[in-house]
Short mmCIF file of C-alpha atoms and ligand atoms in Angstrom, two decimals:
data_model
loop_
_atom_site.label_atom_id
_atom_site.label_comp_id
_atom_site.label_asym_id
_atom_site.label_seq_id
_atom_site.Cartn_x
_atom_site.Cartn_y
_atom_site.Cartn_z
CA UNK A 1 19.13 16.92 -118.33
CA UNK A 2 19.76 17.27 -114.57
CA UNK A 3 17.30 15.30 -112.36
CA UNK A 4 15.21 17.30 -109.69
CA UNK A 5 15.62 15.78 -106.50
CA UNK A 6 12.73 17.25 -105.46
CA UNK A 7 11.07 14.42 -108.05
CA UNK A 8 8.31 11.89 -106.89
CA UNK A 9 10.49 8.69 -106.06
CA UNK A 10 9.04 5.48 -106.33
CA UNK A 11 8.36 3.46 -103.16
CA UNK A 12 11.12 0.88 -102.50
CA UNK A 13 9.31 -1.56 -100.72
CA UNK A 14 5.53 -1.21 -100.51
CA UNK A 15 3.12 -2.30 -98.04
CA UNK A 16 -0.80 -2.69 -98.90
CA UNK A 17 -3.29 -1.28 -96.47
CA UNK A 18 -3.85 -2.76 -93.81
CA UNK A 19 -7.81 -2.69 -91.89
CA UNK A 20 -6.66 -1.86 -87.91
CA UNK A 21 -10.59 -1.46 -86.93
CA UNK A 22 -13.31 -1.92 -88.41
CA UNK A 23 -13.70 -0.01 -92.02
CA UNK A 24 -10.49 1.74 -90.44
CA UNK A 25 -6.68 1.37 -93.03
CA UNK A 26 -3.30 2.06 -92.26
CA UNK A 27 -2.00 3.18 -95.51
CA UNK A 28 1.73 2.40 -95.71
CA UNK A 29 5.14 3.68 -97.13
CA UNK A 30 8.10 2.39 -96.01
CA UNK A 31 10.99 4.84 -96.03
CA UNK A 32 14.85 3.47 -95.26
CA UNK A 33 16.60 4.89 -92.78
CA UNK A 34 19.28 7.55 -94.00
CA UNK A 35 23.10 5.60 -92.75
CA UNK A 36 21.24 2.56 -91.08
CA UNK A 37 20.36 -0.87 -91.89
CA UNK A 38 16.61 0.20 -90.75
CA UNK A 39 13.20 1.48 -91.84
CA UNK A 40 10.48 4.13 -91.21
CA UNK A 41 7.19 3.75 -91.84
CA UNK A 42 5.49 6.76 -92.92
CA UNK A 43 1.27 6.16 -92.67
CA UNK A 44 -1.99 7.71 -93.45
CA UNK A 45 -5.27 6.08 -92.15
CA UNK A 46 -8.75 6.08 -93.95
CA UNK A 47 -11.78 6.27 -92.15
CA UNK A 48 -14.47 4.51 -94.50
CA UNK A 49 -17.77 5.29 -92.78
CA UNK A 50 -21.11 6.73 -93.63
CA UNK A 51 -19.02 10.19 -94.54
CA UNK A 52 -15.56 8.72 -95.66
CA UNK A 53 -12.27 10.22 -93.72
CA UNK A 54 -8.02 10.48 -95.16
CA UNK A 55 -6.90 11.34 -91.96
CA UNK A 56 -2.98 13.21 -93.25
CA UNK A 57 -2.15 12.68 -97.22
CA UNK A 58 0.89 10.61 -96.96
CA UNK A 59 3.89 12.47 -98.85
CA UNK A 60 4.87 13.50 -102.56
CA UNK A 61 7.96 10.47 -102.76
CA UNK A 62 4.98 7.93 -102.40
CA UNK A 63 2.34 10.09 -104.33
CA UNK A 64 1.43 6.99 -107.12
CA UNK A 65 1.20 4.30 -104.70
CA UNK A 66 -0.48 5.97 -102.00
CA UNK A 67 -3.32 7.64 -104.06
CA UNK A 68 -3.78 4.27 -105.42
CA UNK A 69 -4.02 2.49 -102.09
CA UNK A 70 -6.40 5.19 -100.81
CA UNK A 71 -8.58 5.03 -103.42
CA UNK A 72 -8.41 1.32 -104.09
CA UNK A 73 -10.92 1.22 -100.32
CA UNK A 74 -12.90 4.71 -101.68
CA UNK A 75 -14.18 6.32 -104.07
CA UNK A 76 -12.70 10.53 -104.00
CA UNK A 77 -16.35 11.74 -104.64
CA UNK A 78 -17.45 9.09 -101.58
CA UNK A 79 -14.78 11.29 -99.33
CA UNK A 80 -16.51 13.59 -97.45
CA UNK A 81 -13.89 15.17 -94.77
CA UNK A 82 -9.42 15.48 -95.36
CA UNK A 83 -8.71 15.79 -91.13
CA UNK A 84 -4.84 17.17 -91.21
CA UNK A 85 -3.27 16.63 -88.10
CA UNK A 86 -0.21 19.16 -88.97
CA UNK A 87 1.63 20.63 -92.16
CA UNK A 88 4.54 18.13 -91.90
CA UNK A 89 5.52 17.31 -95.26
CA UNK A 90 4.94 13.61 -94.43
CA UNK A 91 1.66 14.29 -92.78
CA UNK A 92 0.74 16.95 -96.16
CA UNK A 93 2.77 15.27 -99.03
CA UNK A 94 -0.76 14.68 -101.62
CA UNK A 95 -2.82 16.94 -99.86
CA UNK A 96 -3.34 19.70 -103.41
CA UNK A 97 -4.09 16.59 -105.27
CA UNK A 98 -6.56 14.55 -102.41
CA UNK A 99 -8.67 17.82 -102.30
CA UNK A 100 -8.61 18.35 -106.91
CA UNK A 101 -9.51 14.04 -105.89
CA UNK A 102 -12.16 14.79 -103.40
CA UNK A 103 -14.59 17.71 -104.87
CA UNK A 104 -16.68 16.82 -102.14
CA UNK A 105 -14.45 17.03 -99.31
CA UNK A 106 -14.04 19.22 -96.38
CA UNK A 107 -10.86 19.88 -95.18
CA UNK A 108 -10.14 19.83 -91.36
CA UNK A 109 -7.29 22.21 -90.49
CA UNK A 110 -7.24 24.88 -88.87
CA UNK A 111 -5.87 28.66 -88.34
CA UNK A 112 -2.42 28.09 -87.91
CA UNK A 113 -2.55 25.32 -90.47
CA UNK A 114 -3.63 27.86 -92.92
CA UNK A 115 -0.76 30.30 -91.51
CA UNK A 116 1.62 28.28 -91.98
CA UNK A 117 0.84 26.46 -94.88
CA UNK A 118 0.04 28.65 -97.47
CA UNK A 119 3.21 29.17 -98.93
CA UNK A 120 2.98 26.18 -100.92
CA UNK A 121 -0.41 25.78 -101.44
CA UNK A 122 -3.86 28.39 -101.86
CA UNK A 123 -6.21 26.89 -99.23
CA UNK A 124 -9.72 26.87 -100.62
CA UNK A 125 -11.32 28.55 -97.33
CA UNK A 126 -14.78 27.84 -99.18
CA UNK A 127 -14.14 24.55 -98.26
CA UNK A 128 -12.60 24.45 -94.87
CA UNK A 129 -13.64 23.99 -91.65
CA UNK A 130 -11.08 24.82 -88.58
CA UNK A 131 -11.38 22.35 -85.33
CA UNK A 132 -9.23 23.33 -82.51
CA UNK A 133 -7.84 21.10 -79.96
CA UNK A 134 -10.05 19.39 -77.95
CA UNK A 135 -13.20 20.16 -80.74
CA UNK A 136 -15.20 17.71 -82.57
CA UNK A 137 -16.99 16.96 -85.68
CA UNK A 138 -19.82 14.56 -87.16
CA UNK A 139 -18.79 11.90 -89.80
CA UNK A 140 -22.55 11.30 -89.80
CA UNK A 141 -21.71 7.74 -88.15
CA UNK A 142 -19.44 9.66 -85.59
CA UNK A 143 -18.53 12.18 -83.80
CA UNK A 144 -14.49 12.58 -84.32
CA UNK A 145 -12.63 14.21 -81.87
CA UNK A 146 -8.99 16.48 -82.91
CA UNK A 147 -6.57 15.58 -79.50
CA UNK A 148 -3.01 17.09 -78.72
CA UNK A 149 -0.61 13.64 -78.77
CA UNK A 150 1.73 13.37 -75.99
CA UNK A 151 4.76 13.78 -77.98
CA UNK A 152 4.81 16.88 -81.36
CA UNK A 153 7.24 18.53 -84.07
CA UNK A 154 4.31 21.16 -85.29
CA UNK A 155 2.53 23.64 -82.50
CA UNK A 156 -0.18 23.26 -85.59
CA UNK A 157 -0.61 19.00 -84.45
CA UNK A 158 -3.61 17.27 -83.33
CA UNK A 159 -4.52 13.73 -83.54
CA UNK A 160 -7.99 12.14 -83.79
CA UNK A 161 -10.09 10.34 -81.59
CA UNK A 162 -12.48 7.87 -82.69
CA UNK A 163 -14.80 6.22 -79.81
CA UNK A 164 -16.51 4.00 -82.41
CA UNK A 165 -13.40 2.04 -82.92
CA UNK A 166 -10.88 3.15 -79.98
CA UNK A 167 -8.38 3.77 -82.39
CA UNK A 168 -6.43 7.31 -81.67
CA UNK A 169 -4.45 9.07 -84.58
CA UNK A 170 -1.54 9.48 -82.55
CA UNK A 171 0.32 11.79 -85.59
CA UNK A 172 4.77 11.52 -84.79
CA UNK A 173 3.87 10.17 -81.48
CA UNK A 174 5.19 7.20 -80.70
CA UNK A 175 7.34 7.27 -84.01
CA UNK A 176 10.22 4.44 -84.11
CA UNK A 177 13.00 3.50 -86.39
CA UNK A 178 12.02 -0.82 -87.30
CA UNK A 179 14.92 -3.61 -87.45
CA UNK A 180 12.55 -5.22 -90.18
CA UNK A 181 10.54 -4.08 -93.09
CA UNK A 182 7.70 -4.76 -94.40
CA UNK A 183 6.07 -5.62 -90.51
CA UNK A 184 2.92 -4.19 -88.95
CA UNK A 185 3.94 -5.25 -85.43
CA UNK A 186 6.12 -5.39 -82.67
CA UNK A 187 5.84 -8.48 -81.78
CA UNK A 188 9.46 -9.99 -82.12
CA UNK A 189 11.05 -6.56 -81.12
CA UNK A 190 13.92 -5.98 -78.66
CA UNK A 191 12.49 -3.72 -75.43
CA UNK A 192 16.09 -1.93 -75.04
CA UNK A 193 16.15 -1.48 -79.16
CA UNK A 194 12.28 -0.26 -78.61
CA UNK A 195 13.44 2.20 -76.07
CA UNK A 196 16.31 3.80 -77.73
CA UNK A 197 14.06 4.12 -81.20
CA UNK A 198 11.31 5.57 -79.31
CA UNK A 199 13.59 7.99 -77.26
CA UNK A 200 16.00 8.71 -79.91
CA UNK A 201 12.88 9.83 -82.66
CA UNK A 202 11.07 11.27 -80.21
CA UNK A 203 14.02 14.02 -78.95
CA UNK A 204 16.54 13.65 -82.25
CA UNK A 205 13.12 13.88 -84.95
CA UNK A 206 10.07 15.15 -83.19
CA UNK A 207 10.11 17.03 -79.85
CA UNK A 208 13.75 18.50 -78.67
CA UNK A 209 11.92 20.29 -75.87
CA UNK A 210 11.41 17.30 -74.20
CA UNK A 211 14.20 18.31 -72.17
CA UNK A 212 12.50 21.43 -70.91
CA UNK A 213 9.52 20.59 -69.76
CA UNK A 214 7.74 20.47 -66.10
CA UNK A 215 7.95 16.37 -65.56
CA UNK A 216 4.16 16.83 -63.63
CA UNK A 217 2.81 19.10 -66.55
CA UNK A 218 3.44 16.93 -69.01
CA UNK A 219 2.29 13.81 -67.85
CA UNK A 220 -0.72 15.74 -66.93
CA UNK A 221 -0.33 16.05 -70.42
CA UNK A 222 0.40 12.38 -71.34
CA UNK A 223 -3.04 11.47 -68.59
CA UNK A 224 -5.25 13.19 -71.38
CA UNK A 225 -4.57 10.98 -74.21
CA UNK A 226 -4.02 7.93 -71.51
CA UNK A 227 -7.39 8.23 -69.89
CA UNK A 228 -9.69 7.75 -73.01
CA UNK A 229 -10.36 3.82 -73.59
CA UNK A 230 -7.53 3.73 -76.46
CA UNK A 231 -8.13 0.04 -78.12
CA UNK A 232 -5.66 0.84 -80.49
CA UNK A 233 -3.21 3.53 -81.09
CA UNK A 234 -1.73 4.08 -84.30
CA UNK A 235 0.47 6.53 -85.98
CA UNK A 236 2.28 7.59 -88.82
CA UNK A 237 6.13 5.78 -87.36
CA UNK A 238 5.06 3.03 -85.52
CA UNK A 239 3.44 -0.53 -86.21
CA UNK A 240 0.49 -0.45 -84.73
CA UNK A 241 0.32 -0.63 -80.53
CA UNK A 242 -2.50 -3.19 -79.11
CA UNK A 243 -2.74 -3.95 -75.82
CA UNK A 244 0.25 -4.00 -72.94
CA UNK A 245 2.05 -2.28 -75.72
CA UNK A 246 -0.44 0.87 -75.18
CA UNK A 247 0.77 1.15 -71.66
CA UNK A 248 4.15 0.58 -72.51
CA UNK A 249 4.39 3.05 -75.35
CA UNK A 250 3.19 5.22 -72.55
CA UNK A 251 5.38 4.87 -69.66
CA UNK A 252 8.42 4.66 -72.07
CA UNK A 253 6.87 8.58 -73.64
CA UNK A 254 6.40 9.25 -69.89
CA UNK A 255 9.41 9.27 -69.25
CA UNK A 256 11.01 11.73 -71.05
CA UNK A 257 11.30 14.98 -68.85
CA UNK A 258 13.54 13.28 -67.06
CA UNK A 259 14.99 11.31 -69.83
CA UNK A 260 18.71 12.48 -70.64
CA UNK A 261 18.09 13.71 -75.18
CA UNK A 262 20.36 11.09 -76.68
CA UNK A 263 23.26 11.79 -78.87
CA UNK A 264 22.98 12.29 -82.97
CA UNK A 265 24.66 11.82 -85.72
CA UNK A 266 27.52 13.87 -86.87
CA UNK A 267 29.46 15.06 -89.61
CA UNK A 268 31.60 11.85 -88.72
CA UNK A 269 27.95 10.06 -89.28
CA UNK A 270 27.63 11.78 -92.69
CA UNK A 271 31.21 11.16 -93.68
CA UNK A 272 30.79 7.22 -92.85
CA UNK A 273 27.58 7.15 -94.90
CA UNK A 274 29.46 8.83 -97.58
CA UNK A 275 32.17 6.68 -97.77
CA UNK A 276 29.79 3.71 -97.58
CA UNK A 277 27.12 4.65 -100.45
CA UNK A 278 30.35 6.21 -102.70
CA UNK A 279 29.56 5.28 -106.63
CA UNK A 280 33.07 4.53 -108.18
CA UNK A 281 33.51 7.10 -111.02
CA UNK A 282 33.45 5.45 -114.72
FE1 LIG B 1 5.87 16.12 -87.69
FE1 LIG B 2 5.83 12.59 -89.04
#
């Protein structure tokens, strides 16, 4: 019986959820990088407030662990909101399962998310609320605002600002590979490696258009986010950022319009990967 390439896989490395602010938890998945001894985080967020919010829904590959992690923090029936930042599979991978498990949840999405993602999900429109860039919604004990992050890989992307904790969900911005895992901080990271990783992932994995943008306009866009009183940046593909690390990360991102895009691994790299992972015939 052939094995489906798309069958759910177990995570190779577990990392229990982390409380990054009061009642605010990162849900982790760790994915080994392709061809390098590096690791990439795939995070989601749970805000366990008066009306609990799930922010992004993990990946199919980590479905079982993701559901266990999330529903150990909040009962499915208590979840009132599912916030979908955009329709990429690492953010929407368990959306159908979460909608099924959480019958009292409203899905915060948007017209473009529904338009783009209807090819693989029959959206229950009566359970949806469309929230566009800059719009807010009340979740009982706080008001959350959708705010586009500096670097993004989908026209539908909206980050999420929680002024009650100072946590900003930056979605794919600040994505970076890590040399060690599991690790939940950047304390020991080499500054040069971090800058290279942020740049490689921004241009190669998220936003190749950065080379074409107007420097002043882009930095004005970054100002909108960085001017918030952020105390913690959480993202899908980075350990949380605090203190000086936040300013440093924004500083690196601000330089992207005048940064040369790094070269990407090519066919020769793929052949090296294949040679290194070749399984000897029986
Ligand atoms: Fe994305
Ligand atoms: Fe992502």
